[in-house]
Amino acid sequence: MHAFAAAYDGVYRAGLNAFGAADAVFLNNADAMKGFKLNLNLLLKRLRILLACMSQCMQHRQAARVASAYVGFA
């Protein structure tokens, strides 16, 4: 009976260790996902700023074309 209890205890401890390792992996992945989301939000903000700048640039180019066309016809 003692050998069975020792074997059961060993299996139980191995299961606990495996569960602890899986839990640690999950927590690391959760931290990684949080970092990924923060990086993604930062990237999206930069992309919005870039698109706004490009839009502004296109508006200025269009205004310059209109002005040069106006000067050309004047």
PDB file of C-alpha atoms in Angstrom:
ATOM      1  CA  MET A   1       0.000   0.000   0.000  1.00  0.00           C
ATOM      2  CA  HIS A   2       2.883   2.329   0.767  1.00  0.00           C
ATOM      3  CA  ALA A   3       4.314   1.911  -2.774  1.00  0.00           C
ATOM      4  CA  PHE A   4       0.939   2.723  -4.291  1.00  0.00           C
ATOM      5  CA  ALA A   5       0.660   5.890  -2.171  1.00  0.00           C
ATOM      6  CA  ALA A   6       4.171   6.934  -3.195  1.00  0.00           C
ATOM      7  CA  ALA A   7       3.398   6.313  -6.881  1.00  0.00           C
ATOM      8  CA  TYR A   8       0.125   8.223  -6.613  1.00  0.00           C
ATOM      9  CA  ASP A   9       1.919  11.070  -4.843  1.00  0.00           C
ATOM     10  CA  GLY A  10       4.539  11.132  -7.615  1.00  0.00           C
ATOM     11  CA  VAL A  11       1.877  11.272 -10.332  1.00  0.00           C
ATOM     12  CA  TYR A  12      -0.005  13.967  -8.414  1.00  0.00           C
ATOM     13  CA  ARG A  13       3.145  16.082  -8.015  1.00  0.00           C
ATOM     14  CA  ALA A  14       4.034  15.617 -11.701  1.00  0.00           C
ATOM     15  CA  GLY A  15       0.540  16.777 -12.613  1.00  0.00           C
ATOM     16  CA  LEU A  16       0.882  19.812 -10.365  1.00  0.00           C
ATOM     17  CA  ASN A  17       4.255  20.657 -11.907  1.00  0.00           C
ATOM     18  CA  ALA A  18       2.837  20.310 -15.423  1.00  0.00           C
ATOM     19  CA  PHE A  19      -0.125  22.480 -14.496  1.00  0.00           C
ATOM     20  CA  GLY A  20       2.220  25.070 -12.966  1.00  0.00           C
ATOM     21  CA  ALA A  21       4.337  25.090 -16.126  1.00  0.00           C
ATOM     22  CA  ALA A  22       1.241  25.461 -18.321  1.00  0.00           C
ATOM     23  CA  ASP A  23       0.022  28.275 -16.083  1.00  0.00           C
ATOM     24  CA  ALA A  24       3.388  30.038 -16.388  1.00  0.00           C
ATOM     25  CA  VAL A  25       3.265  29.700 -20.189  1.00  0.00           C
ATOM     26  CA  PHE A  26      -0.266  31.102 -20.214  1.00  0.00           C
ATOM     27  CA  LEU A  27       0.760  34.073 -18.059  1.00  0.00           C
ATOM     28  CA  ASN A  28       3.777  34.750 -20.275  1.00  0.00           C
ATOM     29  CA  ASN A  29       1.550  34.613 -23.346  1.00  0.00           C
ATOM     30  CA  ALA A  30      -0.934  36.961 -21.693  1.00  0.00           C
ATOM     31  CA  ASP A  31       1.881  39.442 -21.032  1.00  0.00           C
ATOM     32  CA  ALA A  32       3.103  39.009 -24.594  1.00  0.00           C
ATOM     33  CA  MET A  33      -0.402  39.619 -25.932  1.00  0.00           C
ATOM     34  CA  LYS A  34      -0.731  42.726 -23.770  1.00  0.00           C
ATOM     35  CA  GLY A  35       2.564  43.988 -25.177  1.00  0.00           C
ATOM     36  CA  PHE A  36       1.438  43.114 -28.696  1.00  0.00           C
ATOM     37  CA  LYS A  37      -1.819  45.033 -28.215  1.00  0.00           C
ATOM     38  CA  LEU A  38       0.079  48.065 -26.912  1.00  0.00           C
ATOM     39  CA  ASN A  39       2.469  47.911 -29.862  1.00  0.00           C
ATOM     40  CA  LEU A  40      -0.449  47.491 -32.261  1.00  0.00           C
ATOM     41  CA  ASN A  41      -2.243  50.511 -30.790  1.00  0.00           C
ATOM     42  CA  LEU A  42       0.944  52.572 -31.069  1.00  0.00           C
ATOM     43  CA  LEU A  43       1.382  51.433 -34.670  1.00  0.00           C
ATOM     44  CA  LEU A  44      -2.222  52.347 -35.496  1.00  0.00           C
ATOM     45  CA  LYS A  45      -1.795  55.799 -33.941  1.00  0.00           C
ATOM     46  CA  ARG A  46       1.346  56.363 -36.006  1.00  0.00           C
ATOM     47  CA  LEU A  47      -0.468  55.141 -39.109  1.00  0.00           C
ATOM     48  CA  ARG A  48      -3.337  57.579 -38.462  1.00  0.00           C
ATOM     49  CA  ILE A  49      -0.844  60.431 -38.064  1.00  0.00           C
ATOM     50  CA  LEU A  50       0.919  59.386 -41.273  1.00  0.00           C
ATOM     51  CA  LEU A  51      -2.378  59.231 -43.171  1.00  0.00           C
ATOM     52  CA  ALA A  52      -3.386  62.645 -41.831  1.00  0.00           C
ATOM     53  CA  CYS A  53      -0.047  64.086 -42.959  1.00  0.00           C
ATOM     54  CA  MET A  54      -0.408  62.487 -46.383  1.00  0.00           C
ATOM     55  CA  SER A  55      -3.932  63.862 -46.690  1.00  0.00           C
ATOM     56  CA  GLN A  56      -2.690  67.319 -45.737  1.00  0.00           C
ATOM     57  CA  CYS A  57       0.148  67.024 -48.238  1.00  0.00           C
ATOM     58  CA  MET A  58      -2.259  66.008 -51.010  1.00  0.00           C
ATOM     59  CA  GLN A  59      -4.502  68.965 -50.193  1.00  0.00           C
ATOM     60  CA  HIS A  60      -1.516  71.310 -50.376  1.00  0.00           C
ATOM     61  CA  ARG A  61      -0.397  69.777 -53.664  1.00  0.00           C
ATOM     62  CA  GLN A  62      -3.896  70.178 -55.060  1.00  0.00           C
ATOM     63  CA  ALA A  63      -3.983  73.781 -53.865  1.00  0.00           C
ATOM     64  CA  ALA A  64      -0.588  74.370 -55.482  1.00  0.00           C
ATOM     65  CA  ARG A  65      -1.840  72.898 -58.772  1.00  0.00           C
ATOM     66  CA  VAL A  66      -4.917  75.107 -58.690  1.00  0.00           C
ATOM     67  CA  ALA A  67      -2.797  78.152 -57.888  1.00  0.00           C
ATOM     68  CA  SER A  68      -0.286  77.395 -60.651  1.00  0.00           C
ATOM     69  CA  ALA A  69      -3.112  76.784 -63.114  1.00  0.00           C
ATOM     70  CA  TYR A  70      -4.704  80.062 -62.065  1.00  0.00           C
ATOM     71  CA  VAL A  71      -1.402  81.897 -62.474  1.00  0.00           C
ATOM     72  CA  GLY A  72      -0.912  80.223 -65.852  1.00  0.00           C
ATOM     73  CA  PHE A  73      -4.301  81.391 -67.110  1.00  0.00           C
ATOM     74  CA  ALA A  74      -4.135  84.836 -65.547  1.00  0.00           C
TER      75      ALA A  74
END
